[in-house]
mmCIF file of C-alpha atoms and ligand atoms in Angstrom:
data_model
loop_
_atom_site.group_PDB
_atom_site.id
_atom_site.type_symbol
_atom_site.label_atom_id
_atom_site.label_comp_id
_atom_site.label_asym_id
_atom_site.label_seq_id
_atom_site.Cartn_x
_atom_site.Cartn_y
_atom_site.Cartn_z
ATOM 1 C CA MET S 1 -143.779 89.709 123.319
ATOM 2 C CA ILE S 2 -140.997 90.862 125.620
ATOM 3 C CA TYR S 3 -141.594 90.504 129.355
ATOM 4 C CA PHE S 4 -139.877 93.122 131.503
ATOM 5 C CA ASP S 5 -142.240 92.947 134.492
ATOM 6 C CA ASN S 6 -140.529 90.289 136.586
ATOM 7 C CA ALA S 7 -140.934 92.188 139.865
ATOM 8 C CA ALA S 8 -144.710 91.785 139.450
ATOM 9 C CA THR S 9 -144.418 88.097 138.719
ATOM 10 C CA THR S 10 -142.202 85.670 136.827
ATOM 11 C CA PRO S 11 -142.932 82.910 134.334
ATOM 12 C CA LEU S 12 -142.709 79.370 135.668
ATOM 13 C CA ASP S 13 -139.394 77.633 135.112
ATOM 14 C CA PRO S 14 -140.008 74.658 132.759
ATOM 15 C CA GLU S 15 -138.369 72.313 135.301
ATOM 16 C CA VAL S 16 -140.831 73.546 137.934
ATOM 17 C CA ILE S 17 -143.745 72.841 135.586
ATOM 18 C CA GLU S 18 -142.398 69.340 135.046
ATOM 19 C CA VAL S 19 -142.144 68.554 138.759
ATOM 20 C CA MET S 20 -145.537 70.079 139.505
ATOM 21 C CA SER S 21 -147.193 68.191 136.633
ATOM 22 C CA SER S 22 -145.797 64.940 137.911
ATOM 23 C CA VAL S 23 -147.165 65.633 141.409
ATOM 24 C CA MET S 24 -150.532 66.647 139.926
ATOM 25 C CA LYS S 25 -150.690 63.353 138.039
ATOM 26 C CA ASN S 26 -149.358 61.060 140.727
ATOM 27 C CA ASN S 27 -149.884 62.568 144.169
ATOM 28 C CA PHE S 28 -153.419 63.672 144.837
ATOM 29 C CA GLY S 29 -153.534 62.314 148.363
ATOM 30 C CA ASN S 30 -154.474 64.485 151.309
ATOM 31 C CA PRO S 31 -151.294 64.886 153.397
ATOM 32 C CA SER S 32 -153.382 64.442 156.563
ATOM 33 C CA SER S 33 -154.609 60.974 155.496
ATOM 34 C CA ILE S 34 -152.844 58.067 157.102
ATOM 35 C CA HIS S 35 -152.957 55.724 154.071
ATOM 36 C CA THR S 36 -150.210 55.472 151.441
ATOM 37 C CA TYR S 37 -151.625 58.270 149.238
ATOM 38 C CA GLY S 38 -151.668 60.641 152.183
ATOM 39 C CA ARG S 39 -148.263 59.605 153.478
ATOM 40 C CA GLU S 40 -146.702 60.129 150.036
ATOM 41 C CA ALA S 41 -148.145 63.623 149.866
ATOM 42 C CA ARG S 42 -146.906 64.363 153.409
ATOM 43 C CA VAL S 43 -143.370 63.268 152.445
ATOM 44 C CA LEU S 44 -143.414 65.702 149.503
ATOM 45 C CA ILE S 45 -144.316 68.596 151.792
ATOM 46 C CA GLU S 46 -141.767 67.735 154.444
ATOM 47 C CA ASP S 47 -139.062 67.260 151.800
ATOM 48 C CA ALA S 48 -139.921 70.703 150.412
ATOM 49 C CA ARG S 49 -139.669 72.178 153.917
ATOM 50 C CA LYS S 50 -136.245 70.571 154.385
ATOM 51 C CA THR S 51 -135.024 71.887 151.022
ATOM 52 C CA VAL S 52 -136.170 75.432 151.776
ATOM 53 C CA SER S 53 -134.843 75.453 155.333
ATOM 54 C CA SER S 54 -131.448 74.058 154.398
ATOM 55 C CA LEU S 55 -131.037 76.703 151.672
ATOM 56 C CA LEU S 56 -131.830 79.393 154.267
ATOM 57 C CA ASN S 57 -129.704 77.675 156.892
ATOM 58 C CA VAL S 58 -132.588 77.553 159.374
ATOM 59 C CA SER S 59 -134.507 74.748 161.039
ATOM 60 C CA PRO S 60 -137.393 73.087 159.127
ATOM 61 C CA SER S 61 -139.569 73.875 162.144
ATOM 62 C CA GLU S 62 -139.108 77.586 161.402
ATOM 63 C CA ILE S 63 -140.773 77.381 157.951
ATOM 64 C CA PHE S 64 -144.565 77.660 157.557
ATOM 65 C CA PHE S 65 -146.065 77.384 154.084
ATOM 66 C CA THR S 66 -148.699 80.020 153.291
ATOM 67 C CA SER S 67 -150.726 81.065 150.261
ATOM 68 C CA CYS S 68 -148.609 84.141 149.520
ATOM 69 C CA GLY S 69 -146.315 86.807 150.953
ATOM 70 C CA THR S 70 -149.282 88.949 151.997
ATOM 71 C CA GLU S 71 -150.633 86.174 154.199
ATOM 72 C CA ALA S 72 -147.270 85.706 155.925
ATOM 73 C CA ILE S 73 -146.997 89.457 156.579
ATOM 74 C CA ASN S 74 -150.573 89.730 157.913
ATOM 75 C CA MET S 75 -150.015 86.769 160.209
ATOM 76 C CA VAL S 76 -146.920 88.333 161.749
ATOM 77 C CA LEU S 77 -148.368 91.826 162.151
ATOM 78 C CA LEU S 78 -151.509 90.530 163.838
ATOM 79 C CA GLY S 79 -149.540 88.084 165.984
ATOM 80 C CA CYS S 80 -147.048 90.725 167.139
ATOM 81 C CA ILE S 81 -149.871 93.036 168.168
ATOM 82 C CA GLU S 82 -152.288 90.539 169.689
ATOM 83 C CA ASN S 83 -149.986 87.880 171.140
ATOM 84 C CA ILE S 84 -146.640 89.527 171.791
ATOM 85 C CA GLY S 85 -148.189 92.817 172.895
ATOM 86 C CA ILE S 86 -146.267 95.085 170.523
ATOM 87 C CA LYS S 87 -147.718 98.596 170.492
ATOM 88 C CA ASN S 88 -144.970 100.470 168.650
ATOM 89 C CA ILE S 89 -144.403 99.537 164.996
ATOM 90 C CA ILE S 90 -141.726 101.192 162.908
ATOM 91 C CA THR S 91 -142.001 100.932 159.160
ATOM 92 C CA SER S 92 -141.337 103.118 156.112
ATOM 93 C CA PRO S 93 -143.624 104.932 153.681
ATOM 94 C CA ILE S 94 -142.286 102.885 150.757
ATOM 95 C CA GLU S 95 -143.254 99.419 152.006
ATOM 96 C CA HIS S 96 -145.554 97.194 149.958
ATOM 97 C CA HIS S 97 -149.297 97.648 150.511
ATOM 98 C CA ALA S 98 -149.333 94.210 152.168
ATOM 99 C CA VAL S 99 -147.593 96.014 155.043
ATOM 100 C CA LEU S 100 -148.917 99.573 154.744
ATOM 101 C CA HIS S 101 -152.618 98.805 154.353
ATOM 102 C CA THR S 102 -152.506 96.170 157.089
ATOM 103 C CA LEU S 103 -150.836 98.570 159.502
ATOM 104 C CA GLU S 104 -153.299 101.344 158.592
ATOM 105 C CA HIS S 105 -156.105 98.946 159.433
ATOM 106 C CA PHE S 106 -154.655 98.039 162.844
ATOM 107 C CA SER S 107 -153.725 101.596 163.743
ATOM 108 C CA HIS S 108 -157.224 102.885 162.806
ATOM 109 C CA ALA S 109 -158.613 100.185 165.085
ATOM 110 C CA GLY S 110 -156.438 101.639 167.865
ATOM 111 C CA LYS S 111 -154.342 98.481 168.179
ATOM 112 C CA CYS S 112 -150.908 99.983 167.543
ATOM 113 C CA ASN S 113 -148.958 103.153 166.874
ATOM 114 C CA VAL S 114 -147.235 103.226 163.533
ATOM 115 C CA HIS S 115 -144.102 105.313 162.981
ATOM 116 C CA TYR S 116 -142.711 105.953 159.515
ATOM 117 C CA VAL S 117 -138.952 106.190 159.415
ATOM 118 C CA LYS S 118 -137.377 109.083 157.472
ATOM 119 C CA LEU S 119 -135.913 108.422 154.019
ATOM 120 C CA ASP S 120 -133.272 110.226 152.020
ATOM 121 C CA SER S 121 -134.054 111.431 148.491
ATOM 122 C CA ARG S 122 -132.974 108.086 147.062
ATOM 123 C CA GLY S 123 -135.314 106.153 149.339
ATOM 124 C CA ASN S 124 -132.755 104.802 151.809
ATOM 125 C CA ILE S 125 -133.745 104.758 155.440
ATOM 126 C CA ASP S 126 -132.242 107.154 157.967
ATOM 127 C CA GLN S 127 -130.734 104.875 160.634
ATOM 128 C CA ASP S 128 -130.468 107.710 163.204
ATOM 129 C CA ASP S 129 -134.181 108.333 162.841
ATOM 130 C CA LEU S 130 -134.848 104.605 163.175
ATOM 131 C CA GLU S 131 -132.818 104.574 166.385
ATOM 132 C CA ALA S 132 -134.749 107.577 167.746
ATOM 133 C CA LYS S 133 -138.011 105.786 167.009
ATOM 134 C CA LEU S 134 -136.757 102.561 168.610
ATOM 135 C CA ASN S 135 -136.071 104.605 171.729
ATOM 136 C CA LEU S 136 -139.787 105.435 172.032
ATOM 137 C CA SER S 137 -140.704 102.044 173.435
ATOM 138 C CA ASP S 138 -139.284 99.155 175.485
ATOM 139 C CA ARG S 139 -139.994 96.801 172.635
ATOM 140 C CA SER S 140 -140.989 97.705 169.072
ATOM 141 C CA LEU S 141 -141.526 95.800 165.857
ATOM 142 C CA VAL S 142 -139.354 96.982 162.976
ATOM 143 C CA CYS S 143 -141.054 96.166 159.691
ATOM 144 C CA LEU S 144 -138.863 97.007 156.701
ATOM 145 C CA MET S 145 -138.450 95.453 153.290
ATOM 146 C CA HIS S 146 -135.197 93.899 152.096
ATOM 147 C CA ALA S 147 -135.611 95.182 148.526
ATOM 148 C CA ASN S 148 -138.151 97.707 147.380
ATOM 149 C CA ASN S 149 -140.355 96.269 144.649
ATOM 150 C CA GLU S 150 -140.566 99.539 142.692
ATOM 151 C CA ILE S 151 -137.116 101.117 142.929
ATOM 152 C CA GLY S 152 -135.031 98.131 144.028
ATOM 153 C CA ASN S 153 -133.352 99.844 147.008
ATOM 154 C CA LEU S 154 -131.668 97.376 149.318
ATOM 155 C CA LEU S 155 -131.907 97.555 153.087
ATOM 156 C CA PRO S 156 -128.691 97.090 155.100
ATOM 157 C CA VAL S 157 -130.371 94.102 156.740
ATOM 158 C CA LYS S 158 -127.534 93.178 159.088
ATOM 159 C CA ASP S 159 -127.323 96.741 160.494
ATOM 160 C CA ILE S 160 -131.089 96.925 160.955
ATOM 161 C CA GLY S 161 -131.113 93.539 162.672
ATOM 162 C CA GLU S 162 -128.378 94.663 165.067
ATOM 163 C CA LEU S 163 -130.127 97.956 165.794
ATOM 164 C CA SER S 164 -133.409 96.160 166.492
ATOM 165 C CA LYS S 165 -131.582 93.771 168.819
ATOM 166 C CA LYS S 166 -129.916 96.665 170.685
ATOM 167 C CA TYR S 167 -133.406 98.000 171.497
ATOM 168 C CA ASN S 168 -134.861 94.603 172.410
ATOM 169 C CA SER S 169 -137.120 94.828 169.370
ATOM 170 C CA LEU S 170 -138.433 92.372 166.816
ATOM 171 C CA PHE S 171 -137.651 92.548 163.115
ATOM 172 C CA LEU S 172 -140.043 91.535 160.322
ATOM 173 C CA CYS S 173 -138.207 91.712 157.015
ATOM 174 C CA ASP S 174 -140.327 91.647 153.869
ATOM 175 C CA THR S 175 -138.009 89.520 151.748
ATOM 176 C CA VAL S 176 -140.553 88.868 149.002
ATOM 177 C CA GLN S 177 -138.353 90.490 146.333
ATOM 178 C CA THR S 178 -135.081 88.940 147.500
ATOM 179 C CA MET S 179 -135.889 85.325 148.349
ATOM 180 C CA GLY S 180 -134.388 83.253 145.547
ATOM 181 C CA LYS S 181 -132.270 86.240 144.468
ATOM 182 C CA PHE S 182 -129.790 86.284 147.366
ATOM 183 C CA ARG S 183 -128.568 83.686 149.865
ATOM 184 C CA ASN S 184 -130.720 85.036 152.662
ATOM 185 C CA ASN S 185 -129.821 83.793 156.105
ATOM 186 C CA PRO S 186 -132.466 85.156 158.476
ATOM 187 C CA GLY S 187 -131.128 83.200 161.466
ATOM 188 C CA ASN S 188 -127.827 85.117 161.304
ATOM 189 C CA MET S 189 -129.275 88.567 160.822
ATOM 190 C CA ASN S 190 -131.461 89.034 163.886
ATOM 191 C CA ILE S 191 -134.509 88.645 161.655
ATOM 192 C CA HIS S 192 -137.431 87.221 163.599
ATOM 193 C CA PHE S 193 -139.853 86.958 160.696
ATOM 194 C CA ALA S 194 -139.397 86.917 156.913
ATOM 195 C CA ALA S 195 -141.947 86.546 154.122
ATOM 196 C CA CYS S 196 -141.559 84.763 150.791
ATOM 197 C CA SER S 197 -143.668 84.373 147.656
ATOM 198 C CA ALA S 198 -142.812 81.667 145.083
ATOM 199 C CA HIS S 199 -144.058 83.481 141.988
ATOM 200 C CA LYS S 200 -141.273 86.062 142.289
ATOM 201 C CA PHE S 201 -138.571 83.476 141.478
ATOM 202 C CA ASN S 202 -140.111 81.412 138.680
ATOM 203 C CA GLY S 203 -142.249 79.345 141.016
ATOM 204 C CA PRO S 204 -146.050 79.079 141.078
ATOM 205 C CA LYS S 205 -148.574 81.633 142.311
ATOM 206 C CA GLY S 206 -150.695 80.907 145.368
ATOM 207 C CA VAL S 207 -147.870 79.723 147.592
ATOM 208 C CA GLY S 208 -145.260 81.289 149.834
ATOM 209 C CA PHE S 209 -143.834 80.819 153.276
ATOM 210 C CA LEU S 210 -143.194 82.530 156.553
ATOM 211 C CA TYR S 211 -139.850 82.128 158.257
ATOM 212 C CA MET S 212 -140.446 82.515 161.989
ATOM 213 C CA ASN S 213 -137.601 82.325 164.479
ATOM 214 C CA GLY S 214 -138.062 79.294 166.753
ATOM 215 C CA ASP S 215 -138.333 81.463 169.893
ATOM 216 C CA MET S 216 -141.370 83.350 168.572
ATOM 217 C CA LYS S 217 -144.905 82.294 169.374
ATOM 218 C CA ILE S 218 -147.914 83.816 167.626
ATOM 219 C CA ASP S 219 -151.427 82.615 166.870
ATOM 220 C CA PRO S 220 -152.464 81.529 163.391
ATOM 221 C CA LEU S 221 -154.694 83.540 161.045
ATOM 222 C CA LEU S 222 -156.668 80.428 160.094
ATOM 223 C CA TYR S 223 -158.061 77.803 162.462
ATOM 224 C CA GLY S 224 -159.284 74.375 161.455
ATOM 225 C CA GLY S 225 -157.561 71.060 160.802
ATOM 226 C CA GLY S 226 -154.299 72.148 162.387
ATOM 227 C CA GLN S 227 -152.048 71.815 159.329
ATOM 228 C CA GLU S 228 -148.581 73.418 159.357
ATOM 229 C CA ARG S 229 -148.203 72.464 163.014
ATOM 230 C CA THR S 230 -151.462 74.340 163.762
ATOM 231 C CA MET S 231 -150.091 77.588 162.329
ATOM 232 C CA ARG S 232 -151.959 77.445 159.013
ATOM 233 C CA SER S 233 -155.031 75.259 158.830
ATOM 234 C CA GLY S 234 -156.386 74.218 155.443
ATOM 235 C CA THR S 235 -155.426 71.314 153.189
ATOM 236 C CA GLU S 236 -151.954 72.013 151.869
ATOM 237 C CA ASN S 237 -151.289 73.225 148.322
ATOM 238 C CA ILE S 238 -149.015 70.257 147.579
ATOM 239 C CA TYR S 239 -148.347 71.154 143.937
ATOM 240 C CA GLY S 240 -147.549 74.719 144.903
ATOM 241 C CA ILE S 241 -145.295 73.741 147.796
ATOM 242 C CA VAL S 242 -143.351 71.272 145.656
ATOM 243 C CA GLY S 243 -143.100 73.914 142.889
ATOM 244 C CA LEU S 244 -141.875 76.526 145.380
ATOM 245 C CA SER S 245 -139.199 74.204 146.685
ATOM 246 C CA LYS S 246 -138.007 73.256 143.168
ATOM 247 C CA ALA S 247 -137.908 76.912 142.061
ATOM 248 C CA PHE S 248 -136.005 77.848 145.247
ATOM 249 C CA GLU S 249 -133.494 75.077 144.632
ATOM 250 C CA ILE S 250 -132.931 76.120 141.006
ATOM 251 C CA ALA S 251 -132.602 79.777 142.016
ATOM 252 C CA HIS S 252 -129.942 78.937 144.609
ATOM 253 C CA GLY S 253 -128.118 76.554 142.286
ATOM 254 C CA ASN S 254 -127.533 79.223 139.605
ATOM 255 C CA MET S 255 -127.586 82.268 141.829
ATOM 256 C CA ASP S 256 -124.147 83.784 141.236
ATOM 257 C CA ALA S 257 -124.336 83.349 137.468
ATOM 258 C CA ASP S 258 -127.907 84.681 137.357
ATOM 259 C CA ILE S 259 -126.988 87.773 139.378
ATOM 260 C CA LEU S 260 -124.079 88.564 137.037
ATOM 261 C CA TYR S 261 -126.155 87.948 133.935
ATOM 262 C CA ILE S 262 -129.179 90.003 135.034
ATOM 263 C CA LYS S 263 -126.970 92.819 136.357
ATOM 264 C CA GLY S 264 -125.312 92.908 132.924
ATOM 265 C CA LEU S 265 -128.714 93.246 131.239
ATOM 266 C CA LYS S 266 -129.696 96.085 133.558
ATOM 267 C CA GLU S 267 -126.427 97.937 132.960
ATOM 268 C CA TYR S 268 -126.870 97.483 129.224
ATOM 269 C CA MET S 269 -130.390 98.910 129.477
ATOM 270 C CA VAL S 270 -129.093 101.911 131.457
ATOM 271 C CA SER S 271 -126.374 102.755 128.934
ATOM 272 C CA SER S 272 -128.708 102.161 125.972
ATOM 273 C CA LEU S 273 -131.370 104.414 127.479
ATOM 274 C CA LYS S 274 -128.815 107.156 128.172
ATOM 275 C CA SER S 275 -127.611 106.945 124.590
ATOM 276 C CA ILE S 276 -131.048 107.646 123.131
ATOM 277 C CA ILE S 277 -132.622 110.004 125.700
ATOM 278 C CA SER S 278 -130.551 112.754 127.296
ATOM 279 C CA ASP S 279 -133.133 113.935 129.803
ATOM 280 C CA ILE S 280 -133.606 110.685 131.673
ATOM 281 C CA ALA S 281 -133.610 109.989 135.421
ATOM 282 C CA PHE S 282 -133.311 106.764 137.359
ATOM 283 C CA ASN S 283 -135.362 106.552 140.523
ATOM 284 C CA GLY S 284 -134.060 105.376 143.882
ATOM 285 C CA ASP S 285 -130.877 103.344 143.796
ATOM 286 C CA SER S 286 -131.985 101.399 140.763
ATOM 287 C CA GLU S 287 -129.344 102.725 138.344
ATOM 288 C CA GLU S 288 -126.308 101.455 140.220
ATOM 289 C CA LYS S 289 -126.692 99.862 143.617
ATOM 290 C CA GLY S 290 -130.147 98.415 143.980
ATOM 291 C CA LEU S 291 -131.515 94.938 143.369
ATOM 292 C CA HIS S 292 -130.101 93.615 140.070
ATOM 293 C CA THR S 293 -133.568 92.860 138.691
ATOM 294 C CA ILE S 294 -135.162 96.326 138.999
ATOM 295 C CA LEU S 295 -134.664 99.522 136.987
ATOM 296 C CA ASN S 296 -137.032 102.445 137.547
ATOM 297 C CA VAL S 297 -136.835 105.138 134.890
ATOM 298 C CA SER S 298 -138.431 108.594 134.681
ATOM 299 C CA PHE S 299 -138.851 109.724 131.086
ATOM 300 C CA PRO S 300 -139.148 113.317 129.909
ATOM 301 C CA ARG S 301 -142.763 114.424 129.705
ATOM 302 C CA THR S 302 -144.074 114.818 126.170
ATOM 303 C CA ASP S 303 -147.537 114.168 124.664
ATOM 304 C CA LYS S 304 -146.192 110.789 123.569
ATOM 305 C CA SER S 305 -144.521 109.731 126.781
ATOM 306 C CA GLU S 306 -147.737 110.143 128.763
ATOM 307 C CA MET S 307 -149.037 107.017 127.056
ATOM 308 C CA LEU S 308 -145.694 105.255 127.177
ATOM 309 C CA LEU S 309 -146.736 102.165 129.097
ATOM 310 C CA TYR S 310 -149.637 101.508 126.716
ATOM 311 C CA SER S 311 -147.518 102.269 123.664
ATOM 312 C CA LEU S 312 -144.920 99.760 124.845
ATOM 313 C CA ASP S 313 -147.641 97.179 125.401
ATOM 314 C CA ILE S 314 -149.025 97.712 121.888
ATOM 315 C CA GLU S 315 -145.514 97.127 120.577
ATOM 316 C CA GLY S 316 -145.263 93.885 122.560
ATOM 317 C CA ILE S 317 -143.258 95.035 125.575
ATOM 318 C CA ALA S 318 -144.659 94.423 129.051
ATOM 319 C CA ALA S 319 -143.356 96.720 131.799
ATOM 320 C CA SER S 320 -144.954 98.373 134.780
ATOM 321 C CA GLY S 321 -145.897 101.937 135.616
ATOM 322 C CA GLY S 322 -147.243 101.658 139.111
ATOM 323 C CA SER S 323 -146.385 99.278 141.896
ATOM 324 C CA ALA S 324 -146.173 95.548 141.224
ATOM 325 C CA CYS S 325 -149.587 94.651 142.443
ATOM 326 C CA SER S 326 -151.406 97.586 140.870
ATOM 327 C CA SER S 327 -149.735 97.179 137.490
ATOM 328 C CA GLY S 328 -152.362 97.557 134.827
ATOM 329 C CA SER S 329 -154.086 100.365 136.706
ATOM 330 C CA ILE S 330 -151.491 103.104 136.600
ATOM 331 C CA SER S 331 -152.185 104.567 139.996
ATOM 332 C CA GLU S 332 -149.796 107.141 141.359
ATOM 333 C CA SER S 333 -146.869 105.374 142.973
ATOM 334 C CA HIS S 334 -146.720 105.913 146.741
ATOM 335 C CA VAL S 335 -143.040 104.980 146.564
ATOM 336 C CA LEU S 336 -142.022 107.566 143.969
ATOM 337 C CA LYS S 337 -144.110 110.166 145.773
ATOM 338 C CA ALA S 338 -142.475 109.380 149.135
ATOM 339 C CA ILE S 339 -138.958 109.786 147.750
ATOM 340 C CA GLY S 340 -139.868 113.089 146.107
ATOM 341 C CA ALA S 341 -139.526 111.913 142.490
ATOM 342 C CA ASP S 342 -140.862 114.300 139.850
ATOM 343 C CA MET S 343 -144.428 113.003 139.518
ATOM 344 C CA ASN S 344 -144.911 114.958 136.298
ATOM 345 C CA ARG S 345 -142.563 112.653 134.491
ATOM 346 C CA PRO S 346 -143.857 109.256 133.421
ATOM 347 C CA ALA S 347 -142.006 106.527 135.287
ATOM 348 C CA ILE S 348 -141.612 102.989 134.044
ATOM 349 C CA ARG S 349 -140.266 100.050 135.999
ATOM 350 C CA PHE S 350 -138.395 97.542 133.890
ATOM 351 C CA SER S 351 -137.716 94.356 135.820
ATOM 352 C CA PHE S 352 -135.592 91.551 134.470
ATOM 353 C CA SER S 353 -135.143 87.819 134.892
ATOM 354 C CA LYS S 354 -132.723 85.144 133.720
ATOM 355 C CA PHE S 355 -135.025 84.516 130.751
ATOM 356 C CA ASN S 356 -134.448 88.013 129.284
ATOM 357 C CA THR S 357 -131.765 88.712 126.688
ATOM 358 C CA LYS S 358 -129.679 91.616 125.365
ATOM 359 C CA ALA S 359 -131.543 91.282 122.071
ATOM 360 C CA GLU S 360 -134.754 92.064 123.979
ATOM 361 C CA VAL S 361 -133.153 95.168 125.465
ATOM 362 C CA ASP S 362 -132.138 96.233 121.927
ATOM 363 C CA GLU S 363 -135.682 95.647 120.722
ATOM 364 C CA CYS S 364 -137.077 97.675 123.617
ATOM 365 C CA ILE S 365 -134.735 100.559 122.803
ATOM 366 C CA THR S 366 -135.819 100.481 119.136
ATOM 367 C CA VAL S 367 -139.455 100.572 120.238
ATOM 368 C CA LEU S 368 -138.801 103.407 122.708
ATOM 369 C CA LYS S 369 -137.173 105.457 119.922
ATOM 370 C CA LYS S 370 -140.248 104.856 117.803
ATOM 371 C CA VAL S 371 -142.929 105.591 120.411
ATOM 372 C CA MET S 372 -141.178 108.552 122.042
HETATM 373 N N1 PLP K 401 -143.969 92.418 149.456
HETATM 374 C C1 PLP K 401 -143.345 92.803 148.329
HETATM 375 C C2 PLP K 401 -142.075 93.572 148.410
HETATM 376 C C3 PLP K 401 -143.887 92.470 147.078
HETATM 377 O O1 PLP K 401 -143.264 92.849 145.953
HETATM 378 C C4 PLP K 401 -145.101 91.736 147.034
HETATM 379 C C5 PLP K 401 -145.741 91.405 145.750
HETATM 380 O O2 PLP K 401 -145.587 92.104 144.767
HETATM 381 C C6 PLP K 401 -145.681 91.348 148.260
HETATM 382 C C7 PLP K 401 -145.099 91.714 149.439
HETATM 383 C C8 PLP K 401 -146.932 90.539 148.290
HETATM 384 O O3 PLP K 401 -146.666 89.232 147.886
HETATM 385 P P1 PLP K 401 -147.845 88.257 147.383
HETATM 386 O O4 PLP K 401 -148.223 88.734 146.016
HETATM 387 O O5 PLP K 401 -147.256 86.903 147.371
HETATM 388 O O6 PLP K 401 -148.935 88.380 148.350
#
């Protein structure tokens, strides 16, 4: 099997499995207990928080562990509306459903006005339009993703942070696809909130974190025992948190080499695809500029290419046809639709990790020749 669906999720790094297994065997204590078992578990969590915060260059008190990126995003959107009194929210039509469906819910309930910033045909946001929309209110929330999970487009985060600041607005950056891929530094970029999910960088599923700037104050989504300094009640997922921190550390340790290596694989895939199929298109910025891990390809429509994703799967190659979280059910991509891609052509997202090889790209090309 060849796994080219790393934007949906990644396999666990063996070193992460090792650390998590050790914690599973040796540290079952409840971090809220005051005895030795509990205190040992508490130390593991606080060490993980320190590791994560030092890699992001922020304070440990600005990191809140959650169950996933979606939870972090929901917490911020609700908090901004209910506690900070934000009425005007500016987002884009190509955000993840964790943002879009949540905002639809709140706007249908009459709690906020949602504005969708204009995009160019490659899916990059129109900064003049963003500025015009920021002008609509004394204080807005800008909610834009750092890297798009389908087409890999990268947001000019620093510019957006500065623009938000100029209009006294808050900035929630969905960094789920870029945490562990870049040296993100939310404290230096006027980012007030950022979301992370461990399973996107070879960590475990079921754990993520919210970065929240120390000046922000919102209510939690969950009430109860007051864990995570009352921001996220519920007994902590110790194994997950330790696994997240280890995966984050590994990702930062090898980051430059990994970026070069994965970028090389993507470029090799692009040139190999062009050499076998003349009528091929790359969606968004994924061919050249976008996130190094994501390549979104539109194939020519033929009776064979309609079933391409399934044919690839039968031949042992896992890729994605829809968005990350609806992979498996090939629903029409709201991202490709929003950027005006030709929806008659079957699109496949290949997404790479450090565990992929050039030999796998060669194998995929051989299979594509066969099934097309
Ligand atoms: N945001 C982006 C850009 C994503 O790619 C994903 C997951 O695919 C999410 C948010 C949601 O993250 P999680 O699966 O941890 O809830």
